[in-house]
Amino acid sequence: MMPLVLPSARRHGISDRDILHAYRNAVDFFAAEDPDEDLMTVVGADESGRLLEVGFRRDRSGRRLVVHAMPARPKYLRHR
């Protein structure tokens, strides 16, 4: 099941199509630094090859909700 893209994920002007492409084609995964936070981040390429960071969490039913998307920052590219 594809995650639901919430309005907050569109704040940086990334389209749903590019967000979901990056999510499906993730090349790296990061858990939240705070163990009490359930935010997870993946890094993946959009349809043009640009690396995006895509942050998501699960709702009570377990569905993934994308809450953040933007061009990947250096801290997420350190392993590349």
XYZ file of C-alpha atoms in Angstrom:
80
model
C 0.000 0.000 0.000
C 1.348 3.413 -0.950
C 1.599 5.981 1.838
C -0.703 8.966 2.058
C 1.048 12.262 1.236
C -0.062 14.924 3.711
C -0.138 18.656 2.838
C 2.918 19.336 5.030
C 5.010 17.196 2.657
C 4.259 19.595 -0.198
C 5.670 22.641 1.597
C 8.875 22.630 -0.469
C 7.048 22.324 -3.793
C 7.755 18.639 -4.403
C 4.959 16.886 -6.317
C 3.194 13.824 -4.933
C 4.449 11.860 -7.933
C 8.086 12.712 -7.157
C 7.594 12.106 -3.426
C 6.167 8.645 -4.041
C 8.829 7.813 -6.640
C 11.574 8.681 -4.151
C 9.791 6.706 -1.420
C 9.462 3.609 -3.628
C 13.074 3.870 -4.794
C 14.747 4.574 -1.465
C 18.501 4.024 -1.311
C 18.951 4.865 2.381
C 16.882 4.826 5.570
C 17.200 6.811 8.808
C 15.320 6.304 12.063
C 14.540 9.330 14.219
C 17.414 10.381 16.464
C 14.963 10.759 19.350
C 13.782 7.276 20.416
C 10.426 8.746 21.495
C 9.711 10.046 17.990
C 8.351 7.738 15.313
C 9.498 9.747 12.281
C 11.494 7.782 9.725
C 13.284 9.247 6.727
C 14.231 7.666 3.437
C 16.434 9.091 0.704
C 15.500 8.250 -2.845
C 15.532 9.715 -6.329
C 12.596 11.495 -7.908
C 11.760 10.862 -11.566
C 14.521 13.206 -12.743
C 17.171 11.592 -10.525
C 17.251 14.324 -7.872
C 17.748 12.865 -4.394
C 14.947 13.686 -1.968
C 14.552 13.134 1.742
C 11.078 11.840 2.523
C 9.908 11.739 6.143
C 7.016 9.547 7.204
C 5.344 8.085 10.257
C 2.630 5.524 10.878
C -0.866 6.336 12.053
C -2.699 4.194 14.607
C -3.860 1.783 11.927
C -0.284 1.303 10.682
C -0.696 3.287 7.474
C 2.350 5.316 6.472
C 1.838 9.067 6.261
C 4.389 11.190 4.402
C 4.782 14.390 6.396
C 7.986 15.851 4.890
C 9.752 15.990 1.524
C 12.533 18.183 0.169
C 15.819 17.934 -1.720
C 18.123 15.784 0.393
C 20.338 17.748 2.766
C 24.025 16.869 3.303
C 23.338 15.083 6.604
C 21.305 12.510 4.662
C 23.906 12.190 1.913
C 26.863 11.356 4.157
C 26.664 7.653 3.301
C 26.538 8.210 -0.459
